[in-house]
Structures are given as structure tokens and as C-alpha cells.
Amino acid sequence: MLTIMLEYVMAKWNLRYFLIACVIVIAIETIVILLRTKPFMMFPGNPSSILQKGWEGDLMLPSCRYTNEDRKASEVFLSCYVFIAVIVRPDGFENRNLVRDTWYKYFTNDHPLTELRFFLGTYGLSDSLLQDLHHEQKRHNDLVMLEGLLDSYHNLTRKTVMVMKWTSQHVNFTYYLKCDDDSYPFLDPIIGELQERTLTTRLYWGYFFINLRVRGHGKNQDPLWFLTETYTPFAIGGSYILSRDLIKVIAGFEQCLHLYPNEDTSIGLWLAPFQLERKHDYRFCRNSQPCPHNTLIFLGRSRKEMLSLFHFSH
């Protein structure tokens, strides 16, 4: 009788361990299945589109983090209050000379507060054009030639980011003034207003567009824009002013940014999450509207108009 009872207890005990083992095996298999399918559970939808966004192979996000370029202090060789970045084409010799001979001609002698550089891409340029650019650089020392950049209209957003990154690495500045080579700024009143500000941070100053519908056709069409039917507020790209901290943010995250075709709408989007002063100013005057007597920057002007503005103001 005792033997029968012992055999019964052992059978029950083995059954309990057997059931526990089954539960453990099922739990482990379930966890393995969940881990294998995690990307598709997090992002339901078409698996192929998910893989194209980075789930295939190593996930891209870990490398997408802010980099503090201030550590490269040894590379800083310019120091100024306002750094002026003029965006030009490689073959725009006449436009660069026009800037040198008009609105920036006398200003630099009276105001050591500014530094100006012309930015252009050099990828794919002919040997003769490169030689001309090196002669121009030897004479004026105000060109920044961005290697590896194909300088084209459709590459303008990438060029803008490269300019900001170069500026953040090589210039000690407080404010950044971006100009196209057909813009005519009056630097005295601009600097005067900047110096009146209490804070020197979080400034985004220009002529803003609000609730502009996404461009669906023409030279400025934005086929890659998928967020909203209208753009986030942005300052027109001909000329705008940013404080140093905002340049540092864009330059620091440059590997992570989605480069939309239009650089001005891209900047508006990149800065949209931040608490900052978006200073809309009608004195950044477009060529399609009447300009006030106290205009700060004339945008989109012809060579003749720029010469007239220079002679009128001097």
C-alpha cells in the first residue's frame, strides 16, 4: 500500500514539474515571437515601406543625435557680432562684385561688427572656373567653397545646412544674416535694432508667410511635403536673421533633418517646435510689393536697382 502511495505522489510531482516546464517554454516562445515582430507591431502598415525607413539592417536613429560643434574651438577663425552669409552661384562673379561695390563697400571699414562670406559649391566645376575662383579668393579672401556640393537650385536646402554648419564651426558670432546676392540690406539700422534687444537668443526675423498652401507645381513645388496642407510659418528665403543658438541647433542635427526642396519652408519646419521670437517684418520688402520708407532689406532686386539704391543712400 505504501509503495502504491509513493508511486502516486511521484507521478503527481512529475506532472507538476512537467506543467511548469510547459508554461516556461510557451512563455519563452511567445517572447521570441514578439521580439521578432516588434517593428511591425510598433509601426502597422506596409512592411516593405517600414523596412525602407530603416528597419532593415541597423536602425538609423541612434546616429541621429545632436553634435556640439563648439568643441572645435581651434577651427574658429572669425569673430563678429553679425555674420553675413551671401548665397551665390559659382559663376556669379558680377553679382559678388556688385555686393562688394555697393552695400558692403564702406560698411566694413566703419563697423568691425560684421564679417561677410560668399558661399558656393565646387562639385563638378570645370578646371577653368575653379582657377578663376581661386584667383578671386586670392584677391578678396571672402569665398567659402563647399567641396562635394553640386551647386544647383534643387540642392539649395542642402547648401543652406552646409553653410550653417560651416558657420557654427568657424565663426564666433551673435547673429546670422542670410542674404541672396540680389538682396540689398541696410546694415546700420539692422545692427541698431539687434543691439536694442534684451536677449540675444531665440530670434527668427524676416518676412513671414502664415498658412501658405503647399506648393504643388512650378519651380518651387514641394512633392515630398506630407505633413500638412499648409506650411508651418516661415520667413522668405531671400534674407532672414537667426540668432546663434538656432544656427547651432540646425547645424547640430544636420544629419537628421529632412531636406525639403525649398530651404525657407524647411527652416520654418525645423524651428517649428521651439519657443522663439518669430519677428514678422514688412521692412524685409519683396519686389512684388510697395516698400516703406524705413525698409531694412530689399529682396529680389536687379543689378540696376541695387546700384540705384547704393547711389541714393550715399
PDB file of C-alpha atoms in Angstrom:
ATOM      1  CA  MET A   1       0.000   0.000   0.000  1.00  0.00           C
ATOM      2  CA  LEU A   2       2.850   2.387   0.885  1.00  0.00           C
ATOM      3  CA  THR A   3       4.577   1.649  -2.389  1.00  0.00           C
ATOM      4  CA  ILE A   4       1.405   2.485  -4.324  1.00  0.00           C
ATOM      5  CA  MET A   5       1.052   5.775  -2.440  1.00  0.00           C
ATOM      6  CA  LEU A   6       4.701   6.755  -3.139  1.00  0.00           C
ATOM      7  CA  GLU A   7       4.279   5.967  -6.821  1.00  0.00           C
ATOM      8  CA  TYR A   8       1.132   8.120  -6.888  1.00  0.00           C
ATOM      9  CA  VAL A   9       2.894  11.093  -5.212  1.00  0.00           C
ATOM     10  CA  MET A  10       5.892  10.867  -7.577  1.00  0.00           C
ATOM     11  CA  ALA A  11       3.582  10.777 -10.561  1.00  0.00           C
ATOM     12  CA  LYS A  12       1.744  13.866  -9.318  1.00  0.00           C
ATOM     13  CA  TRP A  13       5.064  15.671  -8.580  1.00  0.00           C
ATOM     14  CA  ASN A  14       6.470  14.906 -12.051  1.00  0.00           C
ATOM     15  CA  LEU A  15       3.243  16.096 -13.624  1.00  0.00           C
ATOM     16  CA  ARG A  16       3.525  19.402 -11.752  1.00  0.00           C
ATOM     17  CA  TYR A  17       7.101  19.920 -12.974  1.00  0.00           C
ATOM     18  CA  PHE A  18       6.057  18.908 -16.443  1.00  0.00           C
ATOM     19  CA  LEU A  19       3.275  21.523 -16.443  1.00  0.00           C
ATOM     20  CA  ILE A  20       5.614  24.209 -15.090  1.00  0.00           C
ATOM     21  CA  ALA A  21       8.158  23.390 -17.777  1.00  0.00           C
ATOM     22  CA  CYS A  22       5.462  23.651 -20.461  1.00  0.00           C
ATOM     23  CA  VAL A  23       4.406  27.072 -19.191  1.00  0.00           C
ATOM     24  CA  ILE A  24       8.026  28.301 -19.221  1.00  0.00           C
ATOM     25  CA  VAL A  25       8.616  27.032 -22.764  1.00  0.00           C
ATOM     26  CA  ILE A  26       5.393  28.676 -24.019  1.00  0.00           C
ATOM     27  CA  ALA A  27       6.364  31.984 -22.355  1.00  0.00           C
ATOM     28  CA  ILE A  28       9.835  31.946 -23.930  1.00  0.00           C
ATOM     29  CA  GLU A  29       8.437  31.152 -27.399  1.00  0.00           C
ATOM     30  CA  THR A  30       5.907  33.980 -27.034  1.00  0.00           C
ATOM     31  CA  ILE A  31       8.631  36.487 -26.102  1.00  0.00           C
ATOM     32  CA  VAL A  32      10.772  35.407 -29.052  1.00  0.00           C
ATOM     33  CA  ILE A  33       7.845  35.846 -31.458  1.00  0.00           C
ATOM     34  CA  LEU A  34       7.066  39.306 -30.039  1.00  0.00           C
ATOM     35  CA  LEU A  35      10.678  40.444 -30.378  1.00  0.00           C
ATOM     36  CA  ARG A  36      10.848  39.238 -33.978  1.00  0.00           C
ATOM     37  CA  THR A  37       7.690  41.118 -34.927  1.00  0.00           C
ATOM     38  CA  LYS A  38       8.232  44.242 -32.780  1.00  0.00           C
ATOM     39  CA  PRO A  39       8.903  46.682 -35.645  1.00  0.00           C
ATOM     40  CA  PHE A  40       5.683  45.775 -37.391  1.00  0.00           C
ATOM     41  CA  MET A  41       3.677  45.973 -34.163  1.00  0.00           C
ATOM     42  CA  MET A  42       5.067  49.459 -33.458  1.00  0.00           C
ATOM     43  CA  PHE A  43       4.506  50.694 -36.988  1.00  0.00           C
ATOM     44  CA  PRO A  44       1.487  48.950 -38.505  1.00  0.00           C
ATOM     45  CA  GLY A  45       1.248  49.263 -42.242  1.00  0.00           C
ATOM     46  CA  ASN A  46       3.086  48.065 -45.298  1.00  0.00           C
ATOM     47  CA  PRO A  47       6.147  46.061 -44.121  1.00  0.00           C
ATOM     48  CA  SER A  48       8.158  46.974 -47.217  1.00  0.00           C
ATOM     49  CA  SER A  49       7.712  50.700 -46.586  1.00  0.00           C
ATOM     50  CA  ILE A  50       8.703  50.165 -42.957  1.00  0.00           C
ATOM     51  CA  LEU A  51      11.884  48.390 -43.984  1.00  0.00           C
ATOM     52  CA  GLN A  52      12.760  51.188 -46.382  1.00  0.00           C
ATOM     53  CA  LYS A  53      12.588  53.652 -43.483  1.00  0.00           C
ATOM     54  CA  GLY A  54      15.321  51.955 -41.537  1.00  0.00           C
ATOM     55  CA  TRP A  55      14.162  48.687 -40.009  1.00  0.00           C
ATOM     56  CA  GLU A  56      16.186  46.652 -42.482  1.00  0.00           C
ATOM     57  CA  GLY A  57      19.659  46.172 -41.028  1.00  0.00           C
ATOM     58  CA  ASP A  58      20.835  48.578 -38.348  1.00  0.00           C
ATOM     59  CA  LEU A  59      18.308  51.115 -37.133  1.00  0.00           C
ATOM     60  CA  MET A  60      19.303  54.612 -38.259  1.00  0.00           C
ATOM     61  CA  LEU A  61      18.092  56.603 -35.266  1.00  0.00           C
ATOM     62  CA  PRO A  62      20.995  56.039 -32.822  1.00  0.00           C
ATOM     63  CA  SER A  63      23.347  58.046 -35.077  1.00  0.00           C
ATOM     64  CA  CYS A  64      20.820  60.861 -35.324  1.00  0.00           C
ATOM     65  CA  ARG A  65      21.773  62.907 -32.298  1.00  0.00           C
ATOM     66  CA  TYR A  66      22.851  66.455 -31.589  1.00  0.00           C
ATOM     67  CA  THR A  67      26.554  67.187 -32.035  1.00  0.00           C
ATOM     68  CA  ASN A  68      28.072  70.149 -30.251  1.00  0.00           C
ATOM     69  CA  GLU A  69      30.457  71.699 -32.756  1.00  0.00           C
ATOM     70  CA  ASP A  70      31.652  74.252 -30.168  1.00  0.00           C
ATOM     71  CA  ARG A  71      34.248  71.677 -29.199  1.00  0.00           C
ATOM     72  CA  LYS A  72      36.139  72.536 -32.370  1.00  0.00           C
ATOM     73  CA  ALA A  73      37.309  75.853 -30.944  1.00  0.00           C
ATOM     74  CA  SER A  74      40.664  75.568 -32.688  1.00  0.00           C
ATOM     75  CA  GLU A  75      38.890  75.908 -36.048  1.00  0.00           C
ATOM     76  CA  VAL A  76      37.184  79.204 -35.169  1.00  0.00           C
ATOM     77  CA  PHE A  77      38.996  81.966 -37.019  1.00  0.00           C
ATOM     78  CA  LEU A  78      36.313  84.670 -37.402  1.00  0.00           C
ATOM     79  CA  SER A  79      34.707  86.711 -34.658  1.00  0.00           C
ATOM     80  CA  CYS A  80      31.920  89.242 -35.194  1.00  0.00           C
ATOM     81  CA  TYR A  81      28.569  90.466 -33.956  1.00  0.00           C
ATOM     82  CA  VAL A  82      26.684  89.744 -37.202  1.00  0.00           C
ATOM     83  CA  PHE A  83      27.926  87.137 -39.638  1.00  0.00           C
ATOM     84  CA  ILE A  84      26.622  87.692 -43.171  1.00  0.00           C
ATOM     85  CA  ALA A  85      26.283  84.613 -45.374  1.00  0.00           C
ATOM     86  CA  VAL A  86      25.659  85.500 -49.015  1.00  0.00           C
ATOM     87  CA  ILE A  87      24.461  82.557 -51.117  1.00  0.00           C
ATOM     88  CA  VAL A  88      25.849  82.735 -54.650  1.00  0.00           C
ATOM     89  CA  ARG A  89      26.352  80.656 -57.771  1.00  0.00           C
ATOM     90  CA  PRO A  90      29.934  79.638 -58.627  1.00  0.00           C
ATOM     91  CA  ASP A  91      29.856  81.672 -61.848  1.00  0.00           C
ATOM     92  CA  GLY A  92      28.251  84.723 -60.207  1.00  0.00           C
ATOM     93  CA  PHE A  93      31.346  86.918 -60.376  1.00  0.00           C
ATOM     94  CA  GLU A  94      29.429  90.069 -61.326  1.00  0.00           C
ATOM     95  CA  ASN A  95      26.903  89.635 -58.525  1.00  0.00           C
ATOM     96  CA  ARG A  96      29.651  89.196 -55.942  1.00  0.00           C
ATOM     97  CA  ASN A  97      31.434  92.297 -57.177  1.00  0.00           C
ATOM     98  CA  LEU A  98      28.160  94.182 -57.030  1.00  0.00           C
ATOM     99  CA  VAL A  99      27.820  93.331 -53.345  1.00  0.00           C
ATOM    100  CA  ARG A 100      31.435  94.340 -52.720  1.00  0.00           C
ATOM    101  CA  ASP A 101      30.934  97.624 -54.575  1.00  0.00           C
ATOM    102  CA  THR A 102      27.558  98.609 -53.101  1.00  0.00           C
ATOM    103  CA  TRP A 103      26.010  97.838 -49.725  1.00  0.00           C
ATOM    104  CA  TYR A 104      29.117  96.237 -48.195  1.00  0.00           C
ATOM    105  CA  LYS A 105      31.677  98.577 -49.750  1.00  0.00           C
ATOM    106  CA  TYR A 106      32.102 101.115 -46.965  1.00  0.00           C
ATOM    107  CA  PHE A 107      30.310  99.378 -44.164  1.00  0.00           C
ATOM    108  CA  THR A 108      33.124  97.025 -43.198  1.00  0.00           C
ATOM    109  CA  ASN A 109      35.543  99.933 -42.684  1.00  0.00           C
ATOM    110  CA  ASP A 110      33.232 101.714 -40.276  1.00  0.00           C
ATOM    111  CA  HIS A 111      31.859  98.677 -38.462  1.00  0.00           C
ATOM    112  CA  PRO A 112      34.157  95.874 -37.340  1.00  0.00           C
ATOM    113  CA  LEU A 113      30.978  94.214 -36.050  1.00  0.00           C
ATOM    114  CA  THR A 114      30.418  92.236 -39.236  1.00  0.00           C
ATOM    115  CA  GLU A 115      32.083  89.606 -41.364  1.00  0.00           C
ATOM    116  CA  LEU A 116      30.813  88.612 -44.806  1.00  0.00           C
ATOM    117  CA  ARG A 117      31.454  85.466 -46.815  1.00  0.00           C
ATOM    118  CA  PHE A 118      30.145  84.240 -50.172  1.00  0.00           C
ATOM    119  CA  PHE A 119      29.200  80.540 -50.227  1.00  0.00           C
ATOM    120  CA  LEU A 120      29.279  78.326 -53.309  1.00  0.00           C
ATOM    121  CA  GLY A 121      29.585  74.637 -54.156  1.00  0.00           C
ATOM    122  CA  THR A 122      32.509  73.321 -56.188  1.00  0.00           C
ATOM    123  CA  TYR A 123      31.487  69.792 -57.175  1.00  0.00           C
ATOM    124  CA  GLY A 124      31.552  69.225 -60.927  1.00  0.00           C
ATOM    125  CA  LEU A 125      33.034  72.633 -61.810  1.00  0.00           C
ATOM    126  CA  SER A 126      35.380  72.931 -64.762  1.00  0.00           C
ATOM    127  CA  ASP A 127      39.101  73.448 -64.179  1.00  0.00           C
ATOM    128  CA  SER A 128      38.943  76.920 -65.726  1.00  0.00           C
ATOM    129  CA  LEU A 129      36.102  78.013 -63.420  1.00  0.00           C
ATOM    130  CA  LEU A 130      37.917  76.632 -60.383  1.00  0.00           C
ATOM    131  CA  GLN A 131      41.040  78.513 -61.408  1.00  0.00           C
ATOM    132  CA  ASP A 132      39.042  81.747 -61.718  1.00  0.00           C
ATOM    133  CA  LEU A 133      37.537  81.170 -58.279  1.00  0.00           C
ATOM    134  CA  HIS A 134      40.964  80.639 -56.724  1.00  0.00           C
ATOM    135  CA  HIS A 135      42.183  83.886 -58.306  1.00  0.00           C
ATOM    136  CA  GLU A 136      39.125  85.662 -56.918  1.00  0.00           C
ATOM    137  CA  GLN A 137      39.755  84.171 -53.481  1.00  0.00           C
ATOM    138  CA  LYS A 138      43.387  85.251 -53.575  1.00  0.00           C
ATOM    139  CA  ARG A 139      42.305  88.793 -54.331  1.00  0.00           C
ATOM    140  CA  HIS A 140      39.345  89.197 -51.943  1.00  0.00           C
ATOM    141  CA  ASN A 141      39.629  86.350 -49.413  1.00  0.00           C
ATOM    142  CA  ASP A 142      35.862  86.233 -48.900  1.00  0.00           C
ATOM    143  CA  LEU A 143      34.811  82.984 -50.612  1.00  0.00           C
ATOM    144  CA  VAL A 144      33.860  79.746 -48.889  1.00  0.00           C
ATOM    145  CA  MET A 145      33.985  76.913 -51.412  1.00  0.00           C
ATOM    146  CA  LEU A 146      31.945  73.940 -50.239  1.00  0.00           C
ATOM    147  CA  GLU A 147      33.579  70.785 -51.523  1.00  0.00           C
ATOM    148  CA  GLY A 148      31.321  67.907 -52.502  1.00  0.00           C
ATOM    149  CA  LEU A 149      28.320  70.166 -53.089  1.00  0.00           C
ATOM    150  CA  LEU A 150      26.773  70.309 -56.550  1.00  0.00           C
ATOM    151  CA  ASP A 151      25.626  73.914 -56.617  1.00  0.00           C
ATOM    152  CA  SER A 152      22.116  73.894 -58.084  1.00  0.00           C
ATOM    153  CA  TYR A 153      18.699  75.292 -57.253  1.00  0.00           C
ATOM    154  CA  HIS A 154      17.419  71.881 -56.229  1.00  0.00           C
ATOM    155  CA  ASN A 155      20.362  71.494 -53.830  1.00  0.00           C
ATOM    156  CA  LEU A 156      19.679  74.802 -52.083  1.00  0.00           C
ATOM    157  CA  THR A 157      18.392  73.251 -48.857  1.00  0.00           C
ATOM    158  CA  ARG A 158      21.468  71.049 -48.517  1.00  0.00           C
ATOM    159  CA  LYS A 159      23.645  74.058 -49.275  1.00  0.00           C
ATOM    160  CA  THR A 160      21.869  76.064 -46.572  1.00  0.00           C
ATOM    161  CA  VAL A 161      22.573  73.397 -43.958  1.00  0.00           C
ATOM    162  CA  MET A 162      26.217  73.167 -45.029  1.00  0.00           C
ATOM    163  CA  VAL A 163      26.576  76.953 -44.735  1.00  0.00           C
ATOM    164  CA  MET A 164      25.100  76.924 -41.238  1.00  0.00           C
ATOM    165  CA  LYS A 165      27.329  74.050 -40.196  1.00  0.00           C
ATOM    166  CA  TRP A 166      30.426  75.825 -41.526  1.00  0.00           C
ATOM    167  CA  THR A 167      29.388  79.000 -39.712  1.00  0.00           C
ATOM    168  CA  SER A 168      28.811  77.173 -36.426  1.00  0.00           C
ATOM    169  CA  GLN A 169      32.258  75.578 -36.663  1.00  0.00           C
ATOM    170  CA  HIS A 170      34.338  78.514 -37.833  1.00  0.00           C
ATOM    171  CA  VAL A 171      32.700  81.736 -36.632  1.00  0.00           C
ATOM    172  CA  ASN A 172      32.167  83.211 -33.204  1.00  0.00           C
ATOM    173  CA  PHE A 173      29.046  85.310 -33.782  1.00  0.00           C
ATOM    174  CA  THR A 174      25.846  86.524 -32.148  1.00  0.00           C
ATOM    175  CA  TYR A 175      23.516  86.854 -35.135  1.00  0.00           C
ATOM    176  CA  TYR A 176      23.441  85.303 -38.597  1.00  0.00           C
ATOM    177  CA  LEU A 177      22.167  87.295 -41.590  1.00  0.00           C
ATOM    178  CA  LYS A 178      21.467  85.220 -44.678  1.00  0.00           C
ATOM    179  CA  CYS A 179      21.263  87.082 -47.994  1.00  0.00           C
ATOM    180  CA  ASP A 180      20.803  86.094 -51.579  1.00  0.00           C
ATOM    181  CA  ASP A 181      23.050  88.006 -53.950  1.00  0.00           C
ATOM    182  CA  ASP A 182      20.047  90.006 -55.175  1.00  0.00           C
ATOM    183  CA  SER A 183      19.209  91.319 -51.689  1.00  0.00           C
ATOM    184  CA  TYR A 184      20.176  94.812 -50.552  1.00  0.00           C
ATOM    185  CA  PRO A 185      20.317  95.185 -46.751  1.00  0.00           C
ATOM    186  CA  PHE A 186      20.875  98.396 -44.805  1.00  0.00           C
ATOM    187  CA  LEU A 187      23.186  97.163 -42.091  1.00  0.00           C
ATOM    188  CA  ASP A 188      23.230 100.214 -39.813  1.00  0.00           C
ATOM    189  CA  PRO A 189      19.562 100.096 -38.779  1.00  0.00           C
ATOM    190  CA  ILE A 190      19.588  96.274 -38.675  1.00  0.00           C
ATOM    191  CA  ILE A 191      22.501  96.179 -36.253  1.00  0.00           C
ATOM    192  CA  GLY A 192      20.996  99.041 -34.275  1.00  0.00           C
ATOM    193  CA  GLU A 193      17.781  97.088 -33.695  1.00  0.00           C
ATOM    194  CA  LEU A 194      19.662  93.928 -32.824  1.00  0.00           C
ATOM    195  CA  GLN A 195      21.684  95.781 -30.213  1.00  0.00           C
ATOM    196  CA  GLU A 196      18.474  97.067 -28.623  1.00  0.00           C
ATOM    197  CA  ARG A 197      17.253  93.537 -27.891  1.00  0.00           C
ATOM    198  CA  THR A 198      17.369  92.400 -24.276  1.00  0.00           C
ATOM    199  CA  LEU A 199      18.082  88.792 -25.232  1.00  0.00           C
ATOM    200  CA  THR A 200      20.488  87.586 -27.892  1.00  0.00           C
ATOM    201  CA  THR A 201      18.832  84.187 -28.355  1.00  0.00           C
ATOM    202  CA  ARG A 202      15.767  82.597 -29.972  1.00  0.00           C
ATOM    203  CA  LEU A 203      15.360  85.156 -32.751  1.00  0.00           C
ATOM    204  CA  TYR A 204      13.913  84.282 -36.166  1.00  0.00           C
ATOM    205  CA  TRP A 205      13.436  87.578 -38.029  1.00  0.00           C
ATOM    206  CA  GLY A 206      12.157  88.121 -41.559  1.00  0.00           C
ATOM    207  CA  TYR A 207       9.082  88.448 -43.749  1.00  0.00           C
ATOM    208  CA  PHE A 208       6.850  85.548 -42.723  1.00  0.00           C
ATOM    209  CA  PHE A 209       4.267  83.574 -44.612  1.00  0.00           C
ATOM    210  CA  ILE A 210       1.469  82.118 -42.493  1.00  0.00           C
ATOM    211  CA  ASN A 211      -0.845  79.296 -43.647  1.00  0.00           C
ATOM    212  CA  LEU A 212       0.602  79.254 -47.157  1.00  0.00           C
ATOM    213  CA  ARG A 213      -0.647  76.220 -49.059  1.00  0.00           C
ATOM    214  CA  VAL A 214       1.955  73.650 -50.012  1.00  0.00           C
ATOM    215  CA  ARG A 215       3.308  74.343 -53.496  1.00  0.00           C
ATOM    216  CA  GLY A 216       2.088  71.668 -55.860  1.00  0.00           C
ATOM    217  CA  HIS A 217       3.506  72.866 -59.158  1.00  0.00           C
ATOM    218  CA  GLY A 218       6.080  75.162 -60.688  1.00  0.00           C
ATOM    219  CA  LYS A 219       9.730  75.701 -59.835  1.00  0.00           C
ATOM    220  CA  ASN A 220       9.047  75.708 -56.088  1.00  0.00           C
ATOM    221  CA  GLN A 221       6.791  72.658 -55.931  1.00  0.00           C
ATOM    222  CA  ASP A 222       7.170  70.507 -52.833  1.00  0.00           C
ATOM    223  CA  PRO A 223       6.223  66.923 -53.755  1.00  0.00           C
ATOM    224  CA  LEU A 224       7.952  65.493 -50.670  1.00  0.00           C
ATOM    225  CA  TRP A 225       5.941  67.549 -48.173  1.00  0.00           C
ATOM    226  CA  PHE A 226       3.472  65.209 -46.453  1.00  0.00           C
ATOM    227  CA  LEU A 227       2.812  66.763 -43.026  1.00  0.00           C
ATOM    228  CA  THR A 228       0.026  69.290 -43.586  1.00  0.00           C
ATOM    229  CA  GLU A 229      -1.856  71.068 -46.348  1.00  0.00           C
ATOM    230  CA  THR A 230      -0.185  74.357 -45.372  1.00  0.00           C
ATOM    231  CA  TYR A 231       3.396  75.152 -44.448  1.00  0.00           C
ATOM    232  CA  THR A 232       4.449  75.903 -40.921  1.00  0.00           C
ATOM    233  CA  PRO A 233       5.255  79.640 -40.577  1.00  0.00           C
ATOM    234  CA  PHE A 234       8.479  80.508 -42.379  1.00  0.00           C
ATOM    235  CA  ALA A 235      10.457  83.597 -43.351  1.00  0.00           C
ATOM    236  CA  ILE A 236      11.004  84.206 -47.052  1.00  0.00           C
ATOM    237  CA  GLY A 237      14.378  82.833 -48.103  1.00  0.00           C
ATOM    238  CA  GLY A 238      15.791  85.940 -49.813  1.00  0.00           C
ATOM    239  CA  SER A 239      17.010  87.245 -46.474  1.00  0.00           C
ATOM    240  CA  TYR A 240      16.399  86.463 -42.823  1.00  0.00           C
ATOM    241  CA  ILE A 241      18.173  86.734 -39.478  1.00  0.00           C
ATOM    242  CA  LEU A 242      18.725  83.950 -36.941  1.00  0.00           C
ATOM    243  CA  SER A 243      20.371  84.057 -33.538  1.00  0.00           C
ATOM    244  CA  ARG A 244      23.420  81.917 -32.863  1.00  0.00           C
ATOM    245  CA  ASP A 245      21.562  79.306 -30.794  1.00  0.00           C
ATOM    246  CA  LEU A 246      19.177  78.478 -33.649  1.00  0.00           C
ATOM    247  CA  ILE A 247      22.054  78.086 -36.099  1.00  0.00           C
ATOM    248  CA  LYS A 248      23.692  75.730 -33.610  1.00  0.00           C
ATOM    249  CA  VAL A 249      20.502  73.651 -33.353  1.00  0.00           C
ATOM    250  CA  ILE A 250      20.152  73.227 -37.126  1.00  0.00           C
ATOM    251  CA  ALA A 251      23.866  72.524 -37.581  1.00  0.00           C
ATOM    252  CA  GLY A 252      23.876  70.102 -34.665  1.00  0.00           C
ATOM    253  CA  PHE A 253      21.051  67.998 -36.045  1.00  0.00           C
ATOM    254  CA  GLU A 254      22.044  68.280 -39.715  1.00  0.00           C
ATOM    255  CA  GLN A 255      22.319  64.511 -40.201  1.00  0.00           C
ATOM    256  CA  CYS A 256      18.742  64.033 -39.002  1.00  0.00           C
ATOM    257  CA  LEU A 257      16.941  66.753 -40.951  1.00  0.00           C
ATOM    258  CA  HIS A 258      14.561  66.026 -43.806  1.00  0.00           C
ATOM    259  CA  LEU A 259      15.754  68.215 -46.687  1.00  0.00           C
ATOM    260  CA  TYR A 260      12.672  69.509 -48.454  1.00  0.00           C
ATOM    261  CA  PRO A 261      13.140  71.220 -51.850  1.00  0.00           C
ATOM    262  CA  ASN A 262      12.562  74.760 -50.506  1.00  0.00           C
ATOM    263  CA  GLU A 263      15.094  75.924 -47.953  1.00  0.00           C
ATOM    264  CA  ASP A 264      12.892  78.634 -46.437  1.00  0.00           C
ATOM    265  CA  THR A 265       9.970  76.285 -45.736  1.00  0.00           C
ATOM    266  CA  SER A 266      12.443  73.715 -44.405  1.00  0.00           C
ATOM    267  CA  ILE A 267      13.864  76.168 -41.867  1.00  0.00           C
ATOM    268  CA  GLY A 268      10.355  77.105 -40.751  1.00  0.00           C
ATOM    269  CA  LEU A 269       9.583  73.429 -40.180  1.00  0.00           C
ATOM    270  CA  TRP A 270      12.860  72.650 -38.396  1.00  0.00           C
ATOM    271  CA  LEU A 271      12.318  75.523 -35.953  1.00  0.00           C
ATOM    272  CA  ALA A 272       8.582  74.962 -35.504  1.00  0.00           C
ATOM    273  CA  PRO A 273       8.810  73.022 -32.185  1.00  0.00           C
ATOM    274  CA  PHE A 274      10.900  75.670 -30.428  1.00  0.00           C
ATOM    275  CA  GLN A 275       9.776  78.561 -28.280  1.00  0.00           C
ATOM    276  CA  LEU A 276      11.274  81.554 -30.028  1.00  0.00           C
ATOM    277  CA  GLU A 277      10.527  85.030 -31.316  1.00  0.00           C
ATOM    278  CA  ARG A 278       9.218  84.866 -34.872  1.00  0.00           C
ATOM    279  CA  LYS A 279       9.518  88.500 -35.820  1.00  0.00           C
ATOM    280  CA  HIS A 280       7.458  89.215 -38.911  1.00  0.00           C
ATOM    281  CA  ASP A 281       8.684  92.435 -40.504  1.00  0.00           C
ATOM    282  CA  TYR A 282       7.243  94.096 -43.607  1.00  0.00           C
ATOM    283  CA  ARG A 283      10.507  96.089 -43.826  1.00  0.00           C
ATOM    284  CA  PHE A 284      12.016  92.966 -45.391  1.00  0.00           C
ATOM    285  CA  CYS A 285      10.486  94.146 -48.653  1.00  0.00           C
ATOM    286  CA  ARG A 286       9.747  91.817 -51.545  1.00  0.00           C
ATOM    287  CA  ASN A 287       9.951  93.119 -55.097  1.00  0.00           C
ATOM    288  CA  SER A 288       6.246  92.441 -55.629  1.00  0.00           C
ATOM    289  CA  GLN A 289       5.033  94.942 -53.030  1.00  0.00           C
ATOM    290  CA  PRO A 290       5.425  98.655 -52.229  1.00  0.00           C
ATOM    291  CA  CYS A 291       8.283  99.279 -49.820  1.00  0.00           C
ATOM    292  CA  PRO A 292       8.072 101.579 -46.779  1.00  0.00           C
ATOM    293  CA  HIS A 293      10.486 104.462 -46.363  1.00  0.00           C
ATOM    294  CA  ASN A 294      12.215 102.628 -43.499  1.00  0.00           C
ATOM    295  CA  THR A 295      12.844  99.387 -45.405  1.00  0.00           C
ATOM    296  CA  LEU A 296      15.623  97.283 -43.872  1.00  0.00           C
ATOM    297  CA  ILE A 297      16.236  94.863 -46.736  1.00  0.00           C
ATOM    298  CA  PHE A 298      15.168  94.993 -50.365  1.00  0.00           C
ATOM    299  CA  LEU A 299      14.672  91.476 -51.719  1.00  0.00           C
ATOM    300  CA  GLY A 300      14.942  90.198 -55.285  1.00  0.00           C
ATOM    301  CA  ARG A 301      16.472  93.312 -56.884  1.00  0.00           C
ATOM    302  CA  SER A 302      18.113  93.674 -60.273  1.00  0.00           C
ATOM    303  CA  ARG A 303      21.655  94.962 -60.705  1.00  0.00           C
ATOM    304  CA  LYS A 304      20.305  98.313 -61.855  1.00  0.00           C
ATOM    305  CA  GLU A 305      18.067  98.608 -58.793  1.00  0.00           C
ATOM    306  CA  MET A 306      20.911  97.736 -56.432  1.00  0.00           C
ATOM    307  CA  LEU A 307      23.146 100.383 -57.991  1.00  0.00           C
ATOM    308  CA  SER A 308      20.327 102.926 -57.698  1.00  0.00           C
ATOM    309  CA  LEU A 309      19.814 102.044 -54.025  1.00  0.00           C
ATOM    310  CA  PHE A 310      23.534 102.471 -53.388  1.00  0.00           C
ATOM    311  CA  HIS A 311      23.754 105.889 -55.069  1.00  0.00           C
ATOM    312  CA  PHE A 312      20.567 107.040 -53.357  1.00  0.00           C
ATOM    313  CA  SER A 313      21.809 106.037 -49.907  1.00  0.00           C
ATOM    314  CA  HIS A 314      25.284 107.539 -50.401  1.00  0.00           C
TER     315      HIS A 314
END
